[in-house]
Coordinates of C-alpha atoms and ligand atoms in Angstrom, one line a residue:
M1 CA 0.0 0.0 0.0
K2 CA 2.8 2.4 1.0
K3 CA 4.7 1.7 -2.1
L4 CA 1.6 2.4 -4.1
L5 CA 1.0 5.7 -2.3
A6 CA 4.6 6.7 -2.9
L7 CA 4.3 5.8 -6.6
S8 CA 1.1 7.8 -7.0
I9 CA 2.7 10.9 -5.4
L10 CA 5.6 10.5 -7.7
A11 CA 3.2 10.2 -10.7
A12 CA 1.4 13.3 -9.6
C13 CA 4.7 15.2 -9.4
S14 CA 6.0 13.9 -12.7
A15 CA 2.8 14.9 -14.5
P16 CA 2.5 18.5 -13.4
V17 CA -1.0 20.0 -13.6
F18 CA 0.2 22.9 -15.8
A19 CA 0.6 20.5 -18.7
D20 CA -3.1 19.9 -18.8
V21 CA -5.5 21.9 -20.9
N22 CA -8.3 22.9 -18.6
Y23 CA -11.8 23.7 -19.8
S24 CA -14.6 25.2 -17.9
L25 CA -18.2 25.8 -19.0
E26 CA -20.6 28.0 -17.1
I27 CA -24.2 27.6 -18.0
S28 CA -25.8 30.8 -16.6
Q29 CA -28.4 31.6 -19.2
P30 CA -29.7 28.2 -20.3
Q31 CA -33.0 29.6 -21.5
H32 CA -31.1 31.6 -24.1
H33 CA -29.0 28.6 -25.1
L34 CA -25.8 30.4 -24.0
G35 CA -22.7 29.0 -22.3
D36 CA -19.4 30.7 -21.2
V37 CA -16.2 28.8 -21.9
S38 CA -12.8 29.4 -20.4
V39 CA -9.7 27.4 -21.6
E40 CA -6.3 27.4 -19.9
F41 CA -3.5 26.3 -22.3
P42 CA -0.1 25.4 -20.8
K43 CA 2.9 27.6 -21.1
T44 CA 4.3 28.1 -24.6
A45 CA 7.3 30.0 -26.0
Q46 CA 5.8 30.2 -29.5
A47 CA 5.4 33.6 -31.2
H48 CA 1.7 32.9 -31.5
L49 CA -0.8 30.2 -30.5
D50 CA -3.4 29.0 -33.0
I51 CA -6.6 28.0 -31.3
K52 CA -9.3 26.2 -33.2
L53 CA -12.8 25.0 -32.9
P54 CA -13.6 21.9 -35.0
A55 CA -15.6 22.5 -38.2
W56 CA -17.4 19.1 -38.0
R57 CA -18.0 16.5 -35.3
T58 CA -17.0 12.9 -35.2
G59 CA -19.6 10.5 -36.7
R60 CA -21.2 13.1 -38.9
Y61 CA -19.2 13.5 -42.1
E62 CA -20.4 17.0 -43.0
M63 CA -19.0 20.5 -42.4
L64 CA -21.1 22.2 -39.6
N65 CA -20.1 25.8 -39.3
L66 CA -19.6 25.4 -35.5
A67 CA -17.3 28.4 -35.2
N68 CA -20.3 30.7 -36.1
G69 CA -21.6 30.1 -32.6
I70 CA -18.7 31.9 -30.9
R71 CA -18.8 35.5 -29.6
Y72 CA -16.8 37.6 -27.1
F73 CA -13.5 35.9 -27.7
K74 CA -10.8 37.2 -25.4
A75 CA -7.2 36.0 -24.7
K76 CA -5.0 36.7 -21.7
D77 CA -1.5 35.8 -20.6
E78 CA -0.7 34.2 -17.3
D79 CA -0.6 37.6 -15.5
G80 CA -4.1 38.5 -16.8
K81 CA -2.9 40.9 -19.4
E82 CA -4.9 40.9 -22.6
L83 CA -3.3 39.4 -25.7
K84 CA -3.8 40.5 -29.3
W85 CA -5.6 38.0 -31.5
E86 CA -7.0 37.8 -35.0
K87 CA -9.1 35.2 -36.8
I88 CA -7.1 33.7 -39.7
D89 CA -9.7 31.3 -41.1
H90 CA -13.3 30.1 -40.4
S91 CA -12.3 28.2 -37.4
T92 CA -8.9 29.5 -36.2
W93 CA -8.1 32.3 -33.7
R94 CA -4.4 33.3 -33.7
V95 CA -3.3 34.7 -30.3
H96 CA 0.0 36.7 -30.5
L97 CA 2.5 36.2 -27.7
N98 CA 5.3 38.6 -26.6
E99 CA 7.0 36.2 -24.2
P100 CA 6.6 32.6 -23.0
T101 CA 3.3 32.4 -21.1
E102 CA 0.3 30.3 -20.3
V103 CA -2.6 31.4 -22.5
N104 CA -6.2 31.7 -21.2
V105 CA -9.1 32.3 -23.5
D106 CA -12.7 33.0 -22.8
Y107 CA -15.7 33.0 -25.2
Q108 CA -19.4 32.6 -25.3
V109 CA -21.1 29.7 -27.2
Y110 CA -24.5 29.7 -28.6
A111 CA -25.8 26.1 -28.4
N112 CA -29.2 25.6 -30.0
E113 CA -28.6 22.9 -32.6
L114 CA -30.1 19.8 -30.9
G115 CA -30.5 17.6 -34.0
K116 CA -26.9 18.0 -35.0
R117 CA -25.9 16.4 -31.8
A118 CA -22.9 18.8 -31.4
R119 CA -24.3 21.3 -28.8
H120 CA -27.5 22.1 -27.1
I121 CA -28.3 24.1 -24.0
D122 CA -31.8 24.9 -22.6
D123 CA -33.4 25.3 -19.2
S124 CA -33.6 21.5 -18.6
H125 CA -30.3 20.2 -19.9
A126 CA -27.2 20.6 -22.0
F127 CA -25.7 18.2 -24.5
I128 CA -22.0 18.9 -24.7
D129 CA -20.0 17.5 -27.6
A130 CA -16.6 19.1 -27.2
S131 CA -16.5 19.8 -31.0
G132 CA -19.2 22.4 -30.5
F133 CA -17.8 24.0 -27.3
F134 CA -14.1 23.4 -26.6
M135 CA -11.3 24.9 -28.7
F136 CA -8.0 23.1 -29.1
S137 CA -4.5 23.9 -30.2
D138 CA -2.5 21.4 -32.3
S139 CA 0.4 22.2 -29.9
F140 CA -1.5 20.7 -27.0
R141 CA -3.8 18.2 -28.7
Q142 CA -2.0 15.2 -27.0
E143 CA -2.0 16.7 -23.5
P144 CA -4.5 15.6 -20.9
A145 CA -7.7 17.6 -20.7
T146 CA -10.0 18.4 -17.7
V147 CA -13.5 19.8 -17.8
N148 CA -15.4 21.6 -15.1
L149 CA -19.0 22.4 -15.5
D150 CA -20.9 25.1 -13.6
V151 CA -24.5 24.0 -14.1
P152 CA -27.8 24.7 -12.4
K153 CA -28.2 23.0 -9.0
K154 CA -30.4 20.0 -9.7
W155 CA -28.6 19.0 -12.9
R156 CA -26.8 15.6 -13.1
S157 CA -23.8 15.2 -15.5
V158 CA -23.0 11.9 -17.2
S159 CA -20.2 11.1 -19.7
G160 CA -18.1 8.2 -20.9
M161 CA -15.2 10.1 -19.4
D162 CA -14.0 9.4 -15.8
N163 CA -15.0 11.9 -13.1
L164 CA -12.2 14.1 -11.9
K165 CA -13.2 15.2 -8.4
G166 CA -16.7 16.4 -8.3
K167 CA -19.7 15.0 -10.2
N168 CA -19.5 17.9 -12.7
S169 CA -15.8 17.4 -13.5
F170 CA -14.3 15.1 -16.0
K171 CA -10.8 14.2 -17.2
A172 CA -9.7 12.9 -20.6
A173 CA -6.3 11.5 -21.7
D174 CA -6.2 14.0 -24.6
Y175 CA -8.3 16.2 -26.8
D176 CA -9.3 13.3 -29.0
V177 CA -10.8 11.5 -26.1
L178 CA -12.5 14.6 -24.9
V179 CA -14.0 15.3 -28.3
D180 CA -15.3 11.7 -28.5
S181 CA -16.8 11.7 -25.0
P182 CA -19.9 13.9 -25.0
I183 CA -21.5 15.0 -21.7
E184 CA -25.2 14.9 -21.0
T185 CA -26.1 17.2 -18.1
G186 CA -29.5 18.3 -16.8
I187 CA -32.7 16.9 -15.4
N188 CA -32.5 13.3 -16.4
Q189 CA -33.1 9.7 -15.2
L190 CA -30.1 7.5 -14.8
H191 CA -30.0 3.7 -14.7
T192 CA -26.9 1.6 -14.2
F193 CA -26.3 -2.0 -14.8
E194 CA -23.4 -4.5 -15.1
V195 CA -22.8 -7.2 -17.7
D196 CA -19.7 -9.4 -17.7
N197 CA -17.9 -7.1 -15.2
R198 CA -18.4 -4.0 -17.4
E199 CA -20.5 -1.1 -16.2
Y200 CA -23.3 0.5 -18.2
D201 CA -25.3 3.7 -17.8
L202 CA -28.6 4.5 -19.4
V203 CA -29.3 8.2 -19.1
V204 CA -32.6 9.6 -20.5
W205 CA -33.5 13.2 -21.0
G206 CA -37.1 14.0 -21.7
D207 CA -40.5 12.4 -21.2
G208 CA -41.8 10.0 -23.7
N209 CA -43.7 6.7 -24.3
Y210 CA -40.7 4.6 -23.6
D211 CA -40.6 1.6 -21.3
V212 CA -37.3 1.8 -19.3
D213 CA -37.6 -1.8 -18.0
L214 CA -37.8 -3.1 -21.5
M215 CA -35.0 -0.9 -22.7
L216 CA -32.8 -2.1 -19.8
S217 CA -33.5 -5.7 -20.3
D218 CA -32.8 -5.6 -24.1
L219 CA -29.7 -3.4 -23.7
K220 CA -28.3 -6.0 -21.3
K221 CA -28.9 -8.7 -23.9
L222 CA -27.5 -6.5 -26.6
V223 CA -24.2 -5.6 -24.9
A224 CA -23.6 -9.3 -24.1
T225 CA -23.4 -10.1 -27.9
G226 CA -20.2 -8.1 -28.7
N227 CA -18.4 -11.5 -28.7
V228 CA -20.5 -12.7 -31.6
I229 CA -18.2 -10.7 -33.8
W230 CA -15.1 -9.7 -31.8
D231 CA -13.2 -11.5 -29.1
S232 CA -12.8 -8.7 -26.6
Y233 CA -14.4 -5.4 -25.6
P234 CA -12.6 -2.0 -26.1
Y235 CA -14.1 -0.4 -22.9
E236 CA -14.7 -1.0 -19.2
R237 CA -17.7 1.4 -19.0
Y238 CA -20.2 2.4 -21.6
V239 CA -23.0 5.0 -21.6
F240 CA -26.2 5.0 -23.6
M241 CA -27.6 8.6 -23.7
V242 CA -31.1 9.0 -25.0
H243 CA -32.9 12.2 -25.9
A244 CA -36.7 11.7 -26.0
T245 CA -37.6 14.9 -27.6
S246 CA -39.2 16.6 -30.6
G247 CA -37.7 18.0 -33.8
A248 CA -34.6 15.8 -33.6
G249 CA -33.8 12.2 -34.5
G250 CA -30.8 10.1 -35.2
A251 CA -27.8 8.9 -33.3
T252 CA -24.0 9.2 -33.0
E253 CA -21.3 6.8 -31.9
H254 CA -18.6 7.8 -29.5
L255 CA -15.6 6.2 -27.9
N256 CA -17.5 4.5 -25.1
S257 CA -20.9 6.1 -25.3
T258 CA -23.6 7.0 -27.8
I259 CA -26.3 9.6 -28.1
I260 CA -29.6 8.5 -29.5
Q261 CA -32.3 11.0 -30.3
R262 CA -36.0 10.0 -31.1
P263 CA -39.3 11.8 -31.1
R264 CA -40.7 11.3 -27.6
D265 CA -43.8 9.4 -28.9
R266 CA -41.7 7.0 -31.1
F267 CA -40.8 4.4 -28.6
G268 CA -44.2 2.7 -27.9
S269 CA -45.2 0.5 -30.9
R270 CA -43.2 -2.6 -31.7
E271 CA -42.1 -0.9 -35.0
D272 CA -41.0 2.2 -33.2
Y273 CA -39.3 0.3 -30.4
L274 CA -37.4 -1.8 -32.9
G275 CA -36.2 1.5 -34.5
F276 CA -34.8 2.5 -31.1
I277 CA -33.2 -0.8 -30.2
S278 CA -31.6 -1.3 -33.7
T279 CA -30.2 2.2 -33.5
A280 CA -28.7 1.3 -30.1
A281 CA -27.2 -1.8 -31.8
H282 CA -25.8 0.2 -34.6
E283 CA -24.1 2.7 -32.3
F284 CA -22.8 -0.1 -30.0
I285 CA -21.2 -1.9 -33.0
H286 CA -19.5 1.4 -33.9
T287 CA -17.6 1.1 -30.6
W288 CA -15.5 -1.4 -32.5
N289 CA -16.1 -0.6 -36.2
V290 CA -15.0 3.1 -36.3
K291 CA -13.9 3.8 -32.8
A292 CA -11.5 0.9 -32.3
Y293 CA -10.5 0.6 -36.0
R294 CA -11.3 2.9 -38.9
P295 CA -10.2 3.7 -42.4
Q296 CA -6.8 5.5 -42.8
G297 CA -8.4 8.7 -44.2
L298 CA -10.0 9.3 -40.8
V299 CA -6.8 8.7 -38.7
P300 CA -6.0 11.0 -37.0
Y301 CA -9.1 13.1 -37.3
D302 CA -8.5 16.4 -39.0
Y303 CA -11.1 18.5 -37.1
T304 CA -11.1 21.5 -39.4
N305 CA -11.1 19.9 -42.8
M306 CA -12.9 17.1 -44.7
N307 CA -11.5 13.6 -44.0
Y308 CA -11.6 11.5 -47.2
S309 CA -12.0 7.7 -47.4
K310 CA -13.3 5.3 -50.0
L311 CA -14.1 2.9 -47.2
L312 CA -16.9 4.7 -45.4
W313 CA -19.3 2.0 -46.7
I314 CA -17.5 -0.4 -44.3
A315 CA -17.6 2.1 -41.4
E316 CA -21.3 2.7 -41.8
G317 CA -22.8 0.1 -44.1
S318 CA -21.2 -2.9 -42.4
T319 CA -22.3 -1.4 -39.0
S320 CA -25.9 -1.3 -40.3
Y321 CA -25.5 -4.9 -41.6
F322 CA -24.4 -6.3 -38.3
E323 CA -27.3 -4.6 -36.3
D324 CA -29.7 -7.5 -37.0
H325 CA -27.0 -10.1 -36.4
L326 CA -26.8 -8.9 -32.8
L327 CA -30.5 -8.4 -32.4
V328 CA -31.5 -11.8 -33.8
R329 CA -28.7 -13.7 -32.0
S330 CA -29.7 -12.1 -28.7
G331 CA -33.4 -12.9 -29.2
I332 CA -34.4 -9.2 -29.2
E333 CA -35.6 -9.4 -32.8
T334 CA -37.4 -12.4 -34.4
T335 CA -36.3 -13.8 -37.8
D336 CA -39.6 -12.5 -39.3
E337 CA -38.7 -9.0 -38.1
F338 CA -35.2 -9.4 -39.5
F339 CA -36.7 -10.4 -42.9
K340 CA -38.8 -7.3 -42.8
V341 CA -35.8 -5.1 -42.3
M342 CA -33.9 -7.0 -45.1
S343 CA -36.8 -6.6 -47.5
K344 CA -36.9 -2.9 -46.8
T345 CA -33.2 -2.5 -47.5
I346 CA -33.3 -4.6 -50.7
N347 CA -36.5 -2.8 -52.0
R348 CA -35.0 0.6 -51.3
H349 CA -31.9 -0.4 -53.2
L350 CA -33.8 -1.7 -56.2
Q351 CA -35.9 1.4 -56.3
T352 CA -32.9 3.7 -56.2
P353 CA -31.8 4.3 -59.9
G354 CA -28.6 6.0 -58.5
R355 CA -27.3 2.5 -57.7
E356 CA -26.6 2.2 -61.5
V357 CA -24.5 5.4 -61.4
Q358 CA -22.4 5.6 -58.3
S359 CA -20.2 2.9 -56.7
A360 CA -19.8 2.3 -53.0
S361 CA -16.2 3.7 -53.0
E362 CA -17.4 6.9 -54.8
T363 CA -20.3 7.5 -52.5
S364 CA -17.9 6.9 -49.5
F365 CA -15.4 9.5 -50.8
D366 CA -18.1 12.0 -51.6
K367 CA -20.0 11.6 -48.3
W368 CA -18.9 15.1 -47.2
I369 CA -20.7 16.7 -50.2
N370 CA -23.6 14.3 -50.5
Q371 CA -27.0 15.8 -50.4
G372 CA -30.4 14.1 -50.3
G373 CA -33.4 14.7 -52.5
D374 CA -34.4 13.9 -56.0
H375 CA -31.0 14.1 -57.6
A376 CA -29.4 11.9 -55.0
R377 CA -32.0 9.1 -55.5
N378 CA -31.6 9.2 -59.2
Y379 CA -27.8 9.5 -59.4
S380 CA -26.3 8.5 -56.0
T381 CA -26.2 5.7 -53.6
N382 CA -25.5 5.9 -49.9
I383 CA -22.9 4.3 -47.7
Y384 CA -25.5 2.8 -45.3
S385 CA -27.7 0.8 -47.6
E386 CA -25.1 0.1 -50.2
G387 CA -22.5 -0.8 -47.7
S388 CA -25.0 -3.1 -45.8
L389 CA -25.9 -5.0 -49.0
L390 CA -22.2 -5.4 -50.0
S391 CA -21.5 -6.7 -46.6
L392 CA -24.4 -9.2 -47.1
A393 CA -23.1 -10.3 -50.5
L394 CA -19.6 -10.7 -49.1
D395 CA -20.7 -12.5 -46.0
I396 CA -22.8 -15.1 -47.9
D397 CA -20.0 -15.6 -50.4
L398 CA -17.5 -16.3 -47.6
L399 CA -19.9 -18.7 -45.8
E400 CA -20.8 -20.6 -49.0
K401 CA -17.2 -21.1 -50.1
S402 CA -16.1 -22.2 -46.7
Q403 CA -19.1 -24.4 -45.9
G404 CA -20.1 -22.1 -43.1
K405 CA -16.7 -21.9 -41.5
I406 CA -15.6 -18.4 -42.4
S407 CA -17.9 -15.3 -42.4
Y408 CA -17.7 -11.5 -42.8
R409 CA -17.5 -11.4 -38.9
D410 CA -14.0 -12.9 -39.2
V411 CA -13.0 -10.0 -41.4
H412 CA -14.1 -7.5 -38.7
K413 CA -12.4 -9.6 -36.0
A414 CA -9.2 -9.4 -37.9
L415 CA -9.6 -5.6 -38.4
Y416 CA -10.0 -5.2 -34.7
N417 CA -7.1 -7.5 -33.7
N418 CA -4.6 -6.3 -36.4
H419 CA -5.5 -2.7 -37.2
K420 CA -6.5 -1.1 -33.9
M421 CA -6.3 2.6 -33.5
P422 CA -4.2 4.6 -33.9
A423 CA -3.4 2.6 -37.0
G424 CA -5.9 3.1 -39.8
F425 CA -6.8 0.3 -42.2
T426 CA -6.6 0.5 -46.0
Q427 CA -8.3 -1.3 -48.9
T428 CA -5.2 -3.4 -49.3
D429 CA -5.5 -4.4 -45.6
V430 CA -9.1 -5.6 -46.2
L431 CA -8.1 -7.5 -49.3
N432 CA -5.2 -9.1 -47.5
I433 CA -7.5 -10.2 -44.6
L434 CA -9.9 -11.8 -47.2
E435 CA -7.0 -13.6 -48.9
N436 CA -5.5 -14.8 -45.5
L437 CA -8.9 -16.1 -44.5
T438 CA -9.9 -17.8 -47.7
G439 CA -6.7 -18.3 -49.8
R440 CA -8.5 -16.5 -52.6
D441 CA -7.9 -13.1 -54.2
Y442 CA -10.9 -10.8 -53.8
S443 CA -9.5 -7.9 -56.0
T444 CA -11.8 -8.7 -58.9
W445 CA -14.8 -8.9 -56.6
W446 CA -13.8 -5.5 -55.2
E447 CA -13.4 -3.9 -58.7
E448 CA -16.9 -5.3 -59.7
N449 CA -18.8 -4.5 -56.5
V450 CA -17.0 -1.7 -54.6
D451 CA -15.3 0.3 -57.3
S452 CA -18.1 -0.1 -59.8
P453 CA -21.9 0.1 -59.2
A454 CA -22.7 -3.3 -57.7
N455 CA -25.2 -5.5 -59.5
I456 CA -26.3 -8.0 -56.8
N457 CA -28.4 -10.9 -57.9
F458 CA -30.6 -11.2 -54.8
D459 CA -32.4 -14.4 -55.9
E460 CA -29.1 -16.3 -56.2
L461 CA -27.7 -14.7 -53.0
L462 CA -30.7 -15.5 -50.8
A463 CA -31.2 -19.0 -52.2
K464 CA -27.8 -19.9 -50.7
V465 CA -29.2 -19.5 -47.2
G466 CA -32.6 -21.0 -48.0
L467 CA -34.5 -17.7 -48.5
K468 CA -36.5 -16.2 -51.4
L469 CA -37.4 -12.7 -52.5
E470 CA -41.0 -12.9 -53.7
R471 CA -44.0 -10.8 -54.4
P472 CA -46.8 -11.5 -51.9
E473 CA -49.6 -13.5 -53.5
K474 CA -52.1 -10.9 -52.7
A475 CA -50.2 -8.1 -54.5
K476 CA -52.2 -6.4 -57.2
V477 CA -51.0 -4.8 -60.4
V478 CA -51.5 -1.0 -60.3
A479 CA -51.0 1.9 -62.7
S480 CA -48.2 4.2 -61.9
I481 CA -46.4 7.4 -63.1
D482 CA -43.2 6.3 -61.3
A483 CA -43.2 9.3 -59.1
T484 CA -44.1 10.3 -55.5
A485 CA -46.1 13.3 -54.5
K486 CA -47.1 15.2 -51.4
N487 CA -50.3 16.8 -50.7
T488 CA -49.9 20.6 -50.7
G489 CA -53.3 22.2 -50.2
E490 CA -55.6 21.5 -53.2
L491 CA -52.7 20.1 -55.3
L492 CA -50.3 17.3 -55.4
T493 CA -46.6 18.4 -55.6
L494 CA -44.2 15.9 -57.1
S495 CA -41.5 15.1 -54.5
Y496 CA -39.6 12.5 -56.5
V497 CA -39.6 11.6 -60.2
K498 CA -37.8 8.3 -60.9
R499 CA -35.2 8.6 -63.6
G500 CA -36.4 6.8 -66.7
G501 CA -39.9 6.2 -65.4
S502 CA -43.1 7.2 -67.1
A503 CA -43.4 10.7 -65.5
W504 CA -39.7 11.4 -66.3
Q505 CA -40.0 10.3 -69.9
A506 CA -43.1 12.5 -70.4
G507 CA -41.2 15.5 -69.0
L508 CA -42.5 15.9 -65.5
T509 CA -40.1 17.0 -62.8
T510 CA -39.9 17.5 -59.0
D511 CA -42.0 20.4 -57.7
D512 CA -44.5 20.2 -60.6
K513 CA -48.0 20.6 -59.1
I514 CA -50.4 18.1 -60.5
V515 CA -53.9 19.6 -61.1
A516 CA -55.8 16.9 -63.0
I517 CA -55.5 13.6 -64.7
N518 CA -57.7 13.3 -67.8
K519 CA -59.3 16.6 -66.8
Q520 CA -60.3 15.1 -63.4
H521 CA -59.0 17.0 -60.4
V522 CA -56.6 14.8 -58.5
G523 CA -57.5 13.6 -55.0
K524 CA -55.6 13.7 -51.8
D525 CA -52.9 11.2 -52.9
L526 CA -51.5 10.0 -56.2
K527 CA -52.3 6.4 -55.6
S528 CA -56.0 6.9 -55.2
S529 CA -56.1 9.3 -58.2
L530 CA -54.6 6.5 -60.3
E531 CA -56.9 3.7 -59.1
T532 CA -59.4 4.0 -61.9
F533 CA -56.7 3.6 -64.6
N534 CA -54.8 0.6 -66.0
A535 CA -51.1 0.2 -66.7
G536 CA -50.6 1.1 -70.4
D537 CA -53.3 3.8 -70.4
K538 CA -52.4 7.1 -72.1
V539 CA -53.5 10.0 -69.9
T540 CA -53.4 13.8 -70.0
I541 CA -51.8 15.5 -67.0
D542 CA -52.5 19.1 -66.3
Y543 CA -49.9 20.6 -64.0
I544 CA -48.5 23.9 -62.7
R545 CA -44.9 24.7 -63.2
R546 CA -43.6 28.1 -62.1
D547 CA -47.1 29.5 -61.8
K548 CA -48.1 28.5 -65.3
L549 CA -50.7 25.9 -66.2
E550 CA -49.2 23.2 -68.6
S551 CA -50.4 19.9 -70.0
L552 CA -48.8 16.7 -71.3
T553 CA -49.6 13.1 -72.0
L554 CA -48.0 10.1 -70.5
V555 CA -48.3 6.3 -70.6
L556 CA -48.9 4.8 -67.2
S557 CA -46.5 2.1 -66.2
K558 CA -47.1 -1.2 -64.4
N559 CA -46.4 -1.5 -60.7
Y560 CA -47.6 -3.5 -57.7
D561 CA -49.4 -2.3 -54.6
K562 CA -47.1 -4.4 -52.4
P563 CA -43.3 -4.7 -52.5
K564 CA -41.3 -8.0 -52.7
K565 CA -40.6 -9.7 -49.4
V566 CA -37.8 -11.9 -48.1
V567 CA -39.3 -15.2 -47.0
A568 CA -38.1 -18.6 -46.0
D569 CA -38.0 -21.1 -48.9
K570 CA -40.3 -23.9 -47.9
E571 CA -38.2 -26.3 -50.0
A572 CA -34.8 -25.3 -48.5
T573 CA -32.3 -28.2 -48.4
S574 CA -30.4 -29.2 -45.3
E575 CA -27.3 -27.5 -46.7
Q576 CA -29.1 -24.2 -47.2
K577 CA -30.5 -24.4 -43.7
A578 CA -27.1 -25.2 -42.2
L579 CA -25.7 -22.1 -44.0
F580 CA -28.6 -20.0 -42.7
K581 CA -27.6 -21.0 -39.2
A582 CA -23.9 -20.3 -39.7
W583 CA -24.9 -16.9 -41.1
I584 CA -27.4 -15.5 -38.6
G585 CA -26.9 -17.9 -35.6
V586 CA -30.4 -19.2 -35.3
E587 CA -32.3 -22.1 -36.9
H588 CA -33.8 -21.7 -40.3
P589 CA -37.6 -20.9 -39.9
N590 CA -38.5 -24.3 -41.4
D591 CA -36.7 -26.0 -38.5
V592 CA -38.4 -24.0 -35.8
T593 CA -41.3 -25.9 -34.3
K594 CA -44.2 -23.5 -33.8
N595 CA -46.4 -24.0 -30.8
Ligands
ZN601 ZN1 -23.3 4.8 -38.0

């Protein structure tokens, strides 16, 4: 004991406090979404110190303009004398120094962007992602950081970071850990549990129709399944942060925590709840895939510029792909529910003409400039769905060729074991892992499926595991214009026009307002307006474009009122059923006795 005490005193002396970067945040006007930040940087002999606020935050590959929330920036030396400063780019404040000194800066932050999950303050809580609040200097990015919060009395602060001294103080090994360990502070409910000697917190801000007991029991099952893919865990403690709110939805992964946002009334039904728990699974998987190993272009993070990688489809898409693997294996999701999710992903892919244009590596590289909408669906893909389906194709290929012995999970296990942070992995690393596992060269597969728009044959692929993609028997043929529309008052406004479809060929475009079909005023929705017509009918469409009434004719195309569904093949062979089990970890539905 004595020796330990002596050592810790020695450690305290050899790591002097002045090498730390100390952050404090005072929340004195929460109702106005304002916080006051002070930062103490250690002594430096540089002629100037460049101090930056990130221009994006981890997990969201998009520039966010965070520096725009900063006002009243001031810099002082260690004696309290004001230092001259100037902004030299969108996110950098340059502080001029006359002599070696510590540098203290103060500034105000406006935090009213809940849905971006970077910063939010109101009179009930604050969500603090350091990217939105805490400036850094490249000179001290590797130094330990401390955070002290001055928050209203009844607030409770929770983070993946360890507490420093009080319950509102935290410490991080360096700025990278700080930036990847958000803090939820406010009026919240906190539940803790333990699984396999690791600690977990569930902290929920906001009222909603959630069932905490169900959440806790499923989160316990979920976190126990990490070993389905990897052979160890990269953390000792993990925090699930949940915002039950309005006007925000989505989630973000962090080092040993996640923030999940959902509308407060979207936890109750089975469908909504599955949305919540699969998001939790997604973010939990990221603790390995992205936080413990990630593509080289994202290592180390460059916080003020775009970070390019052609492998984001693995970072996001493979994470989406594994969600159901954990949920099915842990018994949280049934195979029928899993088939529903798979059907949705496959149908969305098949109905996205952009899949013929953009490859997974292109959409990965361009993630930073990707935009949604009409053009995206016709000419782009996305890293989530495309990456998920490529993971499926690769997984089933590996399983089939190895008679169920090798799977895509082994690829991720190898990425975790051999390419842990701070090493980033490359395309060559993934190809080498595939070759080491199988003895086969996957570079042609990669060229055809990753570097070119993939053309997956789902019938062949699903047959290998005893499944089929089929149209429900009750599906009826309907007439379609191959477009979607939203009801805007008395008119239907086209929200998406499918490239090459009947509306597209006739010359209709997004934002055209449909007035009448064959001189008959359209109803509340496009589907019911087309009910009296047959595929192949030639119709007149009256529509308004830029305030002018126009008219054209188009030939209605053939569609179905129900999409295709993934179902178990009743004729599945024992080989197919064995591969199904090797793939997803449970019996093929044909082999499950129903009672
Ligand atoms: Zn993700």
